[in-house]
Amino acid sequence: GEAATSQSAIDEIVVTATKRETSLQDTALSINVLTGQDLEDRGITNVNDFINTIPGVSVSGGGPGVADIKVRGVGTSNATADGSRGTTATYLDEFALSSVTSTRDIRLIDVERIEVVKGPQGTLYGKSAMGGIVRYITSKPSTDATTGKVSSYLSNTADSDGLNYGVNGHLNIPLADNLAVRLVGYHYDNDGFVDIAGAFAKEDADTEDTSGARLSVRWNISDTSTLDFTYVNQRIDSAVPVISETFALTSAGPVTIQPADFADPSAQNNIEWLFKDEYFNAKLDMEFDAFDLSVMASDKEFFSERYVDQGGYLNLSESHAFQRLTSDMGTTSFEARLVSTNDGSDFVDWIVGVWYEDFEDEKPETIVHIGPDATPFGIPATEGFLYRDAYSFNSSEELAIYGELSLHFSEQATLTLGFRRADVEVDRDIIRANGVLDGADAPLIGVDQLTQEDVNTYKVNFEYQASDDVLLYAQATSGYRAGGFNPADPLAGTPPTSFESDTLWNYEFGAKTSWLDNRLVANASVYFIDWSDIQMSTQFVGSNGAVTITDNVGEAEITGFEFELDYRATEYLTLGLGASLLDGEITALGPEVLPTTASLGDRLPGSAEETHSLYIDYVRPLDEGMDLSVRLTQQYIGDRLTALGAGGSVQGATIIPSFDTTDLRIGITHENGIEASFFVNNMFNNISYTWVETMPQFTRWRITQPKVMGLNIGYTF
């Protein structure tokens, strides 16, 4: 009986989101985890494949290399491409990966686990962790033995004339008793399914070519000291066609778009993306009698280049306006942290640390007229005419100290208090602004655009271990997003301004419970978010300039409920369910905010009010040394709003319809290390929108990937 119970119990998962190793069920946070085995079993290789299955979390469909993650409805549009800063922080191990506006799409190969922590994490993780954080925890080198794995797939996408294929693998090599390296490599070549119409016609244009490698080195200097070094290099070449049609707003309020017939999807526009990322991370861990010391340093390079026809924005019908926008970002960071090491029997636990980050971004941009002469907005444009010829340099610097103090009043009750003090400086320099649409930036050449803020964030968490199987917690946590500088508005004639950081408080009550000898795990949380000084970016385009202005427009409130259940029904069958309900709306607006931009009671955009996901895992022996696995995953995403109110002066608000997808994977694994699986993603070929942009001239959208069928073969040694 004990053996049967052990086999049917749900495995314990250890997490490090609190900067300590703790059991997932004993961690007083709303946190979801996917293990490395989960990722492999479900064929997950990037954030877009799994994030919508996490209750309360959503991602806009920006295509490969672009992921705009929102947690608990904290967002003001359905994408951060509007110029606003991101609200969710992403980490590779201990190192921040997020760029200014979006999440870097590092491929999830040889990953130990993914931790998704919901609610602001401003004290331990700092800026842009307003909604939460996503942590990719990689597998570390081991001195035990030489091990590895290689895996490859071949598949076809409905409506595509070509094939998708890819290969990935890892190799762990002990070099000495105290030294080991781990190598990871991958390459993916995925064909498209959207055809481009018009003068630049192309079939299956939305292709992806991704290559990457990771090198990890672990040196166990002594029994109490370890040095880890990680190098990551990745390149993504992709195309994201934007399906479009002529469209005109018929009312001041949001317009509901019904899914069209996507049997033969075609586009009039194509966004070509290039992403190149390179990271150097180093971490030294040292153990002392009363505390552990961690010292970390990182140097990261993020490069992206976007090439797209922006003629639609200029009302061009026969000619084109091709934009080339480059971003060359570099980030250097340093962190030192002390963590007390008692086993919980002492009255006090503590964490103290210091964090420093220096960020720089060079952004050259051109928009060139190609084709017949035209006069958009009265601008006489001929072949080669430069609408934009700009170059800017953006930078920021943050120095922060932080700490947490945990008071163990008893074996059951613990109170944790956290605080972070951050000195944040954001600067922008205009180097060149020669185009006719650079009217907002030209007066700022040589103008000091430095802004500085001191921001405090707080945490209060009380947890009560009612029994070995029931943990209750209540917490209040805060987070923030850095402010910045606005150029002059050439249309309204307003001078340059600055905008402040926006902040929020999250009030939450949660319960983590285990039942039936840990065969059933049920967790739930309810929360209330009070969001102040909301940053909202609005783009203005006219004959004498194009500019994006960010304002602190008002306040919002978000209430929500999240639930997850995992049930090991039998030794072979596991069932899971996750669900989320949230309601977010504007509760206060500044006097300068126009009704066309936002109004009281407006729903917050970017996130669905209702989501759920479920999975069925069935794994059992077929014969001696051979196992059969069947895994079914289904997710539902409710409707979402694209922008606040009527969307400001340019972008219109639109309802993105709800959708659901179902994935199936059937595999066989042999004890000799060979495995094979057949998979069908979006098996019912449900096509819907993932992103919508409503402009006065047109509506553009991106859609879910049609049904994909394929075969995966791997070998583990």
mmCIF file with all atom_site columns, C-alpha atoms in Angstrom, residues 242-250 255 257 266-268 312 315-317 693-701:
data_model
loop_
_atom_site.group_PDB
_atom_site.id
_atom_site.type_symbol
_atom_site.label_atom_id
_atom_site.label_alt_id
_atom_site.label_comp_id
_atom_site.label_asym_id
_atom_site.label_entity_id
_atom_site.label_seq_id
_atom_site.pdbx_PDB_ins_code
_atom_site.Cartn_x
_atom_site.Cartn_y
_atom_site.Cartn_z
_atom_site.occupancy
_atom_site.B_iso_or_equiv
_atom_site.pdbx_formal_charge
_atom_site.auth_seq_id
_atom_site.auth_comp_id
_atom_site.auth_asym_id
_atom_site.auth_atom_id
_atom_site.pdbx_PDB_model_num
ATOM 1  C CA . VAL A 1 242 ? 0.095   41.550 -40.957 1.00 0.00 ? 242 VAL A CA 1
ATOM 2  C CA . ILE A 1 243 ? -3.199  40.606 -42.556 1.00 0.00 ? 243 ILE A CA 1
ATOM 3  C CA . SER A 1 244 ? -5.086  43.766 -43.453 1.00 0.00 ? 244 SER A CA 1
ATOM 4  C CA . GLU A 1 245 ? -8.101  45.268 -45.151 1.00 0.00 ? 245 GLU A CA 1
ATOM 5  C CA . THR A 1 246 ? -9.578  48.732 -45.630 1.00 0.00 ? 246 THR A CA 1
ATOM 6  C CA . PHE A 1 247 ? -11.481 49.712 -42.511 1.00 0.00 ? 247 PHE A CA 1
ATOM 7  C CA . ALA A 1 248 ? -13.136 52.816 -41.052 1.00 0.00 ? 248 ALA A CA 1
ATOM 8  C CA . LEU A 1 249 ? -14.388 53.305 -37.498 1.00 0.00 ? 249 LEU A CA 1
ATOM 9  C CA . THR A 1 250 ? -18.173 53.446 -37.403 1.00 0.00 ? 250 THR A CA 1
ATOM 10 C CA . VAL A 1 255 ? -15.672 47.675 -32.496 1.00 0.00 ? 255 VAL A CA 1
ATOM 11 C CA . ILE A 1 257 ? -14.419 42.087 -35.224 1.00 0.00 ? 257 ILE A CA 1
ATOM 12 C CA . SER A 1 266 ? -3.259  36.606 -47.260 1.00 0.00 ? 266 SER A CA 1
ATOM 13 C CA . ALA A 1 267 ? -1.498  39.816 -46.223 1.00 0.00 ? 267 ALA A CA 1
ATOM 14 C CA . GLN A 1 268 ? -0.699  43.181 -47.719 1.00 0.00 ? 268 GLN A CA 1
ATOM 15 C CA . GLY A 1 312 ? -0.753  52.395 -44.604 1.00 0.00 ? 312 GLY A CA 1
ATOM 16 C CA . ASN A 1 315 ? -2.592  56.710 -46.596 1.00 0.00 ? 315 ASN A CA 1
ATOM 17 C CA . LEU A 1 316 ? -0.390  55.519 -49.482 1.00 0.00 ? 316 LEU A CA 1
ATOM 18 C CA . SER A 1 317 ? -2.280  53.365 -51.959 1.00 0.00 ? 317 SER A CA 1
ATOM 19 C CA . GLU A 1 693 ? -4.628  47.093 -34.725 1.00 0.00 ? 693 GLU A CA 1
ATOM 20 C CA . THR A 1 694 ? -7.498  49.361 -35.723 1.00 0.00 ? 694 THR A CA 1
ATOM 21 C CA . MET A 1 695 ? -6.477  52.524 -37.571 1.00 0.00 ? 695 MET A CA 1
ATOM 22 C CA . PRO A 1 696 ? -8.596  55.116 -39.404 1.00 0.00 ? 696 PRO A CA 1
ATOM 23 C CA . GLN A 1 697 ? -7.142  53.841 -42.682 1.00 0.00 ? 697 GLN A CA 1
ATOM 24 C CA . PHE A 1 698 ? -7.277  50.073 -42.070 1.00 0.00 ? 698 PHE A CA 1
ATOM 25 C CA . THR A 1 699 ? -7.515  47.192 -39.648 1.00 0.00 ? 699 THR A CA 1
ATOM 26 C CA . ARG A 1 700 ? -4.597  44.784 -39.335 1.00 0.00 ? 700 ARG A CA 1
ATOM 27 C CA . TRP A 1 701 ? -4.383  41.562 -37.403 1.00 0.00 ? 701 TRP A CA 1
#
